[in-house]
mmCIF file of C-alpha atoms in Angstrom:
data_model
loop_
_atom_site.group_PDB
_atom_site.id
_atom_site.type_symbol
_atom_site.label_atom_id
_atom_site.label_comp_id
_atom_site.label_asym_id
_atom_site.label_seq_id
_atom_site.Cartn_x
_atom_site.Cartn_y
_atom_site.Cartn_z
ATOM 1 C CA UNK A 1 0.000 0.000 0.000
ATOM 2 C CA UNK A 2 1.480 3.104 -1.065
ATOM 3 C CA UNK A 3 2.609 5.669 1.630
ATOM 4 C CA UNK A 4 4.029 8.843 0.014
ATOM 5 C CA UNK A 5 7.060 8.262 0.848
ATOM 6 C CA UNK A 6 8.589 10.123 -1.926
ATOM 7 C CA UNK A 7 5.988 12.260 -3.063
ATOM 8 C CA UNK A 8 7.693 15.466 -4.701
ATOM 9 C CA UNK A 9 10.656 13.443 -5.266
ATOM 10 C CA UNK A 10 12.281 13.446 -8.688
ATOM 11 C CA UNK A 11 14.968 10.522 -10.340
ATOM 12 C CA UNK A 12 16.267 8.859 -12.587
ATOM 13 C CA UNK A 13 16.275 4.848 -13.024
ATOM 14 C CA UNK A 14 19.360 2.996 -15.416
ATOM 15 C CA UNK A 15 18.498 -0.440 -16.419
ATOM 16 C CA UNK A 16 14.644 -1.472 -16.937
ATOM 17 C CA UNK A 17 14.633 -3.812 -19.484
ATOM 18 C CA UNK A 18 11.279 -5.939 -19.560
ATOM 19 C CA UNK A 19 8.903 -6.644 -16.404
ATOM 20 C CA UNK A 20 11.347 -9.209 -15.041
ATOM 21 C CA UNK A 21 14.148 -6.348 -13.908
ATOM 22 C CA UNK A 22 14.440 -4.815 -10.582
ATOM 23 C CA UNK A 23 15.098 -1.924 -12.103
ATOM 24 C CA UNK A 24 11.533 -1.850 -13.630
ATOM 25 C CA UNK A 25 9.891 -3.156 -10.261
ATOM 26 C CA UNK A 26 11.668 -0.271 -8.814
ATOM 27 C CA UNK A 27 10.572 2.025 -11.479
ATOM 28 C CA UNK A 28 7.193 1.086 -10.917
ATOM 29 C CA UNK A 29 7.196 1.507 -7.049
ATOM 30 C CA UNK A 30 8.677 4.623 -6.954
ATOM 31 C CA UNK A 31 6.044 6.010 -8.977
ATOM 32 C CA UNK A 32 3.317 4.684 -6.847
ATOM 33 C CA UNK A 33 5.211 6.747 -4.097
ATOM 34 C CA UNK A 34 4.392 9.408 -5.301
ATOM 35 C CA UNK A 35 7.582 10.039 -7.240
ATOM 36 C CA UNK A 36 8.631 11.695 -11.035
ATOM 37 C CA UNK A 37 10.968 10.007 -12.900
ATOM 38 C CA UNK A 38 12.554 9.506 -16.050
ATOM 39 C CA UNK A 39 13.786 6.438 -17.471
ATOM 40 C CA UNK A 40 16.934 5.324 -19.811
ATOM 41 C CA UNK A 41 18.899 2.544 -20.576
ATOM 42 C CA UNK A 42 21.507 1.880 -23.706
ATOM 43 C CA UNK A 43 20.077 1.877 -27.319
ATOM 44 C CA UNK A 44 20.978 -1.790 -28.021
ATOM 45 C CA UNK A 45 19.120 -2.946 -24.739
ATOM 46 C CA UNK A 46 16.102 -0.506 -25.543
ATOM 47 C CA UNK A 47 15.683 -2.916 -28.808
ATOM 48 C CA UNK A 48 15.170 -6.236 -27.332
ATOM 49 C CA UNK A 49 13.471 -4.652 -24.074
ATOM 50 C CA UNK A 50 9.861 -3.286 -23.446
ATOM 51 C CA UNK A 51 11.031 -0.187 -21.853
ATOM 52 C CA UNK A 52 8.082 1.769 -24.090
ATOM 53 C CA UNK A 53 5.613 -0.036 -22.515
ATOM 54 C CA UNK A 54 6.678 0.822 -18.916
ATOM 55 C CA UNK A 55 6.884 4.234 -19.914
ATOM 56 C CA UNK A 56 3.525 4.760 -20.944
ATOM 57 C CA UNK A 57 2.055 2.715 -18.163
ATOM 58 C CA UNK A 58 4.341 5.484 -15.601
ATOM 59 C CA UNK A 59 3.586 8.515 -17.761
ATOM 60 C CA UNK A 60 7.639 8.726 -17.629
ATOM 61 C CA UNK A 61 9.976 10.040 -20.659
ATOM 62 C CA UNK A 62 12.704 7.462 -21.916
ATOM 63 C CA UNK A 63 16.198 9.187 -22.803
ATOM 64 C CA UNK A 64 18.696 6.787 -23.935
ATOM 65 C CA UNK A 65 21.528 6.966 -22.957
ATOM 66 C CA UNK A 66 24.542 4.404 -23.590
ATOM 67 C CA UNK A 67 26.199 4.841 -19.892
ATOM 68 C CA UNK A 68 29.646 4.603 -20.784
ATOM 69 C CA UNK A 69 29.436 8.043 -22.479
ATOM 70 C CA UNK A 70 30.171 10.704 -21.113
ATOM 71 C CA UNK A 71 28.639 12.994 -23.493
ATOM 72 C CA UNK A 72 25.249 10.514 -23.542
ATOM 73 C CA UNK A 73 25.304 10.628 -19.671
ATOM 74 C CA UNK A 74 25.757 14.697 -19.699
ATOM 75 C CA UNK A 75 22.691 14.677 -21.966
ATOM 76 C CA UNK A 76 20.914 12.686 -19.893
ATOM 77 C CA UNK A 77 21.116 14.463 -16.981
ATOM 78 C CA UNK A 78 20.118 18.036 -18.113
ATOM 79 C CA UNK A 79 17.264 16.481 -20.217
ATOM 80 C CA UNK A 80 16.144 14.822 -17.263
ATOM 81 C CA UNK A 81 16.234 18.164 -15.274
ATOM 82 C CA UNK A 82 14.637 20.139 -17.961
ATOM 83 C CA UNK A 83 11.663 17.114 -18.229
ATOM 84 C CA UNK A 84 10.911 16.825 -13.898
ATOM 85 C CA UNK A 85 11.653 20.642 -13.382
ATOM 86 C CA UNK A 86 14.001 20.649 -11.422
ATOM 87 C CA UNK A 87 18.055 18.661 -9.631
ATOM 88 C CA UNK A 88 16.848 15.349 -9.331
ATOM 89 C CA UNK A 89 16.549 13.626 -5.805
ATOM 90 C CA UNK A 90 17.298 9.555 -6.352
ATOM 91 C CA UNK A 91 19.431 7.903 -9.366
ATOM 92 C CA UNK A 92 19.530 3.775 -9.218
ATOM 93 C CA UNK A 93 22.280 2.227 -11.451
ATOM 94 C CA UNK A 94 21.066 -1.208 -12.203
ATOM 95 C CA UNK A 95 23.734 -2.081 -15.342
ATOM 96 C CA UNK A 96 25.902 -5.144 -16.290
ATOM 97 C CA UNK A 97 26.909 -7.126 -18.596
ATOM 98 C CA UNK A 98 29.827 -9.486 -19.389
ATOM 99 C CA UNK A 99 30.448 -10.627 -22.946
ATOM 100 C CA UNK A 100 32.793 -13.572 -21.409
ATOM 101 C CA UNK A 101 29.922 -14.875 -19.471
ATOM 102 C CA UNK A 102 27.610 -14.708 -22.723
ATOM 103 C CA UNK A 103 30.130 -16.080 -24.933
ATOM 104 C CA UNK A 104 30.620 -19.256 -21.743
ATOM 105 C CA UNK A 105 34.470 -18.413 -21.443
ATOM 106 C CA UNK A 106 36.084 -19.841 -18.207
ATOM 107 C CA UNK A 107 37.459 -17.400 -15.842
ATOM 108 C CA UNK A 108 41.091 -18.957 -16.416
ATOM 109 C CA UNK A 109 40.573 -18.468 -20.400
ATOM 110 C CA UNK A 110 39.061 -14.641 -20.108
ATOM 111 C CA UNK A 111 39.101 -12.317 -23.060
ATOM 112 C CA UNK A 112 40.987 -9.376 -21.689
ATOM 113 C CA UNK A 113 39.525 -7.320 -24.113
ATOM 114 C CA UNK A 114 36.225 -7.943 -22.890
ATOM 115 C CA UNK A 115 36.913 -7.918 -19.195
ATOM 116 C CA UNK A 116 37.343 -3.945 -20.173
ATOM 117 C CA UNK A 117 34.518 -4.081 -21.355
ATOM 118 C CA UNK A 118 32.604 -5.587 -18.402
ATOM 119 C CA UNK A 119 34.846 -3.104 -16.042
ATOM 120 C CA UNK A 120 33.275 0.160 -18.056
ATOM 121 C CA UNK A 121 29.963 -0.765 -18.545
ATOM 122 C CA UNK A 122 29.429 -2.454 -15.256
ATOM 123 C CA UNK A 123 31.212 -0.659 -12.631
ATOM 124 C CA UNK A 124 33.168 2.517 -14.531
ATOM 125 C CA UNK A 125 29.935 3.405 -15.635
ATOM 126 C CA UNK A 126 29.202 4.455 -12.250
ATOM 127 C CA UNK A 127 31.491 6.914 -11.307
ATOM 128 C CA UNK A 128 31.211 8.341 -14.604
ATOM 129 C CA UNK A 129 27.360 8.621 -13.839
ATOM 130 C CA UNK A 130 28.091 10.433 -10.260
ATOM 131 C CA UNK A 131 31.396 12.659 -12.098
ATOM 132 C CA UNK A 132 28.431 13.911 -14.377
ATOM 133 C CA UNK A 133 26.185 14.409 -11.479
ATOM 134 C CA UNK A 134 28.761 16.150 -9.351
ATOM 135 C CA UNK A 135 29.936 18.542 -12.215
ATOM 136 C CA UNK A 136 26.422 19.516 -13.479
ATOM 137 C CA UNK A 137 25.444 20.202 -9.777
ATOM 138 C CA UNK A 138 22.501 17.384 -10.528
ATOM 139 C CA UNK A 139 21.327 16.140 -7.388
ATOM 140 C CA UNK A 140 19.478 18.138 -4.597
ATOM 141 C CA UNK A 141 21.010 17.860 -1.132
ATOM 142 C CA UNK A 142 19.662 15.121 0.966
ATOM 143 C CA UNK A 143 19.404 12.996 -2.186
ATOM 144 C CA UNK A 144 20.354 9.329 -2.666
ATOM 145 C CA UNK A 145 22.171 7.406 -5.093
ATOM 146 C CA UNK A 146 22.033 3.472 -5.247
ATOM 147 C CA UNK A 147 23.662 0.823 -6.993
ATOM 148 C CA UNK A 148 23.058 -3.060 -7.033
ATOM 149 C CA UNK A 149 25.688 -5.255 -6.472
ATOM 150 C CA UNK A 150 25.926 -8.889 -5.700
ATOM 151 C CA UNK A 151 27.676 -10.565 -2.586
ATOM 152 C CA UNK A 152 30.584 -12.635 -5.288
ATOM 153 C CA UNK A 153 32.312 -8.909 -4.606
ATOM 154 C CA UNK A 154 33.584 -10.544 -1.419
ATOM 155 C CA UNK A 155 33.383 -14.175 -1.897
ATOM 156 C CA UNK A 156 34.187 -16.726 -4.800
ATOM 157 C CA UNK A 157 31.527 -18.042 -7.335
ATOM 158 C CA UNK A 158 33.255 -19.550 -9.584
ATOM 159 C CA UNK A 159 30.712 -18.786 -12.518
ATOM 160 C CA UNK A 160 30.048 -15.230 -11.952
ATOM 161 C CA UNK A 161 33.635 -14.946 -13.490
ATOM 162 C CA UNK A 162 34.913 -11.240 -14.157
ATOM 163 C CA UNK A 163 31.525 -9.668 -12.835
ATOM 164 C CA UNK A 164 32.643 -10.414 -9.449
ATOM 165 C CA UNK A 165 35.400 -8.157 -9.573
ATOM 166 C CA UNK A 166 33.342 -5.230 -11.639
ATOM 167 C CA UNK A 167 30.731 -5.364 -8.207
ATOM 168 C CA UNK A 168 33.938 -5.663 -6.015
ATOM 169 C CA UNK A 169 34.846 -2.238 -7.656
ATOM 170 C CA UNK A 170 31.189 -0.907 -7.905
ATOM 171 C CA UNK A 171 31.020 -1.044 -4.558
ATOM 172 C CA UNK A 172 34.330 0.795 -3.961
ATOM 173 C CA UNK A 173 33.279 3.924 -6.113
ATOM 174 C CA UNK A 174 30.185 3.976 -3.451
ATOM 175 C CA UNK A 175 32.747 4.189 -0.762
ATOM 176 C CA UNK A 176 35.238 6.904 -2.270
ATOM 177 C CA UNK A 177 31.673 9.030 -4.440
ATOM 178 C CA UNK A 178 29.896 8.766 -1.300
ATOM 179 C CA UNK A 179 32.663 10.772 0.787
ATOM 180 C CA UNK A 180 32.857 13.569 -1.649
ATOM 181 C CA UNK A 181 29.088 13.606 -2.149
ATOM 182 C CA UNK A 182 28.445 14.027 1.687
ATOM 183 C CA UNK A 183 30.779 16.186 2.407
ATOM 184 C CA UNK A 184 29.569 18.511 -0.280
ATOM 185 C CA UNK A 185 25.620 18.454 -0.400
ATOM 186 C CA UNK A 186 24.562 15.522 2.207
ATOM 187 C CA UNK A 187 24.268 12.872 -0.703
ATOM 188 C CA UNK A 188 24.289 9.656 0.775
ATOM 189 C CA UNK A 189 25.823 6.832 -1.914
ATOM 190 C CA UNK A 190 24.995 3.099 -1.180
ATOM 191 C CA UNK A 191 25.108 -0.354 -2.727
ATOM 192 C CA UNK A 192 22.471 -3.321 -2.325
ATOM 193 C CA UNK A 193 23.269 -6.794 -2.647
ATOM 194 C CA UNK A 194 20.608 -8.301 -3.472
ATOM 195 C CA UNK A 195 19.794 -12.422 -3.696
ATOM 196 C CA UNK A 196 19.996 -13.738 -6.755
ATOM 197 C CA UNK A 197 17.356 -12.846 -8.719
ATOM 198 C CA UNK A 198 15.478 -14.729 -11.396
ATOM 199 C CA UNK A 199 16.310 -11.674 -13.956
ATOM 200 C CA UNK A 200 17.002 -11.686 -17.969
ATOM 201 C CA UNK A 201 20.110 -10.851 -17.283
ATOM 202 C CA UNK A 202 20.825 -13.039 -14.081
ATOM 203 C CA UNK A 203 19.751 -16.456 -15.321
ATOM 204 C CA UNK A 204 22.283 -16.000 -18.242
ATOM 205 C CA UNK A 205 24.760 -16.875 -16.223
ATOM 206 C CA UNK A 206 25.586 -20.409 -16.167
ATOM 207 C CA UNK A 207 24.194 -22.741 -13.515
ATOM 208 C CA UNK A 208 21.866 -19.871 -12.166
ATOM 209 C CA UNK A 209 19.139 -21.738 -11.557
ATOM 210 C CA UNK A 210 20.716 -24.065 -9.672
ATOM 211 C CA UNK A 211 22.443 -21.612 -7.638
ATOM 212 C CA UNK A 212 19.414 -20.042 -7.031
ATOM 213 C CA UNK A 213 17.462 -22.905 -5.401
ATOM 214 C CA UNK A 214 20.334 -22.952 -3.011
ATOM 215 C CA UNK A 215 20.814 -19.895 -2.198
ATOM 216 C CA UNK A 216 16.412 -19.873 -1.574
ATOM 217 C CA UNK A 217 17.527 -23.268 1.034
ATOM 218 C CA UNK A 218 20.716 -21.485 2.640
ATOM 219 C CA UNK A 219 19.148 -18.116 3.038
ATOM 220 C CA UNK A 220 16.635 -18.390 6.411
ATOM 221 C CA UNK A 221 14.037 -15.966 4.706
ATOM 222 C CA UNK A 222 14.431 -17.514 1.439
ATOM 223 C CA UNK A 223 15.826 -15.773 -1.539
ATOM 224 C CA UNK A 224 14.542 -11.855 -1.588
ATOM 225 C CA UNK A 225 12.468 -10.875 -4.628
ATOM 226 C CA UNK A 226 12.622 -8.220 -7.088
ATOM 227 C CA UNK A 227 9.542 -6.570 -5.512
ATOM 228 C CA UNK A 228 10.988 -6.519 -2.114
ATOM 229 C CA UNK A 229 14.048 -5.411 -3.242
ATOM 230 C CA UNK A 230 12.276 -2.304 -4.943
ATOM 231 C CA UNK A 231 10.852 -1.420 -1.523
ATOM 232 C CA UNK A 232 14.209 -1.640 -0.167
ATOM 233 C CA UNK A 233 14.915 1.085 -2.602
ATOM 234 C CA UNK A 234 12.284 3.167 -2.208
ATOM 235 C CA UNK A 235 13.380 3.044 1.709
ATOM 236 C CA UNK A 236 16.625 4.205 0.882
ATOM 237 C CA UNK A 237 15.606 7.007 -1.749
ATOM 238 C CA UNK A 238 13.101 8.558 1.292
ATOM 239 C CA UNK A 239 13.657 10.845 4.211
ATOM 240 C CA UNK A 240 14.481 7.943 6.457
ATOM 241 C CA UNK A 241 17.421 7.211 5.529
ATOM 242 C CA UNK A 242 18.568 10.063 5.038
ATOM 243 C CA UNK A 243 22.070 9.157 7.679
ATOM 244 C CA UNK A 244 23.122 6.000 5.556
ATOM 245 C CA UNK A 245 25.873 6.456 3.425
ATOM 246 C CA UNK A 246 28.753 4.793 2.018
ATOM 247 C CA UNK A 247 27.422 1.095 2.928
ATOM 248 C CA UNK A 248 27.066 -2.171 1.362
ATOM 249 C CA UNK A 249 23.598 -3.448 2.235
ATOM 250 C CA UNK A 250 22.709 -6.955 2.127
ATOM 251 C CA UNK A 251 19.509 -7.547 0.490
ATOM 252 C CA UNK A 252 19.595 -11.532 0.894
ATOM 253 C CA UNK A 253 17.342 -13.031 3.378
ATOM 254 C CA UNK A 254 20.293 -13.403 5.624
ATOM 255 C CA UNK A 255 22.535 -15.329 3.155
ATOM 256 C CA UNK A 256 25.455 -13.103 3.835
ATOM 257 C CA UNK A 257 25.451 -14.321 7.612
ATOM 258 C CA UNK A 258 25.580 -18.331 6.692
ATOM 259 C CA UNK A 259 27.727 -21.003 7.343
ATOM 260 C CA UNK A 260 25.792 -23.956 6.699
ATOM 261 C CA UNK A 261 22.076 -24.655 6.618
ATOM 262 C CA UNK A 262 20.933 -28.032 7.283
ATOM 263 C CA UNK A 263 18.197 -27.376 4.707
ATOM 264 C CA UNK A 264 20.581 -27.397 2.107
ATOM 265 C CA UNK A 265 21.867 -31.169 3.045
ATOM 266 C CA UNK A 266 18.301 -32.005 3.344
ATOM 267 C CA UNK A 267 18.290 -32.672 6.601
#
């Protein structure tokens, strides 16, 4: 039941690609709080998503925007001020993508060339989204900026391959941006990692859904769903939070705490 919780509130959401991303759950939650926002993702994933129809079902303008440009993302963000009226007051960076982990390659037979490529659009792509924010004055103070991550940033999954180390350093640009955006205007920068999640992009990667009916036995809540991580979000883009900052927030029904769960052996 909606609340208000950010009614007045202005952002921006990277990443919706069809119903089954958080980004669009989020999309569609903030909106119901009462919320303005625009929405963009890159060209190529604009194609083969249904973006359009999310759009017109939140009255909200699509800019695309390929965000490993700086030029796109500096277009972005004074479009998106000129469209809401205004510094916006949330941004959620939901992006990533490996080519290696399309293509199967093993992570001790990586394409370097690729691995760049995974670094820029999944992680670089975030501190050049904040640089743009910080030097077009975008954000009003108080705001919030989130990112989603996933826990292989601090522990080994062996078929998650280079993507672990692009959330390792996602999370690290949330660290070092979120200094310089508190100090500054009282922007609070965090990162949410979130369960695995049965996403387009998510069960690409091989053995997902295997993973993911363990990680639903080892994890005493159960694995956390898009929807509930969208209200997660919305929490963090309101008033009250407005003192986190510079965290790593597990979003995991208590996966992150586990050892062993007798579930898992069945007994």
């Amino acid at each position: 039941m909606p609340n208000n919780l950010l009614a007045g509130k202005k952002g921006i959401i990277f990443g919706a690609l069809d119903e089954n991303s958080i980004a669009w759950k989020v999309a569609e939650r903030c909106v119901e709080e009462g919320a303005s926002i625009t929405l963009t993702n890159a060209p190529v994933a604009m194609r083969f998503g249904q973006i359009k129809d999310l759009a017109e079902k939140l009255n909200a303008e699509i800019i695309p925007a390929d965000a490993t440009s700086m030029e796109d993302l500096e277009n972005l963000f004074t479009k998106s001020m000129e469209i809401l009226g205004g510094k916006v007051d949330f941004v959620l960076h939901s992006i990533g993508m490996s080519i290696n982990v399309r293509k199967g390659k093993e992570y001790t037979d990586l394409n370097h060339d690729w691995m760049q490529k995974t670094f820029d659009v999944s992680a670089i792509s975030f501190h050049k989204m904040m640089q743009v924010m910080w030097k077009l004055d975008a954000i009003n103070d108080w705001g919030s900026i989130l990112a989603l991550t996933y826990i292989a940033a601090q522990r080994t999954f062996p078929d998650y391959n280079e993507m672990a180390e692009s959330k390792a350093l996602l999370e690290s640009f949330a660290r070092s941006f979120g200094y310089h955006f508190g100090m500054r205007n009282k922007v609070r920068v965090n990162t949410i990692s979130q369960s695995p999640t049965m996403t387009t992009a998510g069960s690409g990667v091989k053995g997902f859904t295997e993973f993911f009916g363990y990680a639903d036995k080892m994890s005493p809540l159960g694995n956390a769903p898009a929807e509930t991580c969208a209200d997660y979000c919305v929490s963090l883009f309101s008033d009250l939070t407005k003192m986190v900052t510079m965290q790593n927030l597990y979003h995991d029904g208590g996966f992150s705490n586990m050892g062993m769960n007798p579930a898992v052996l069945g007994l």
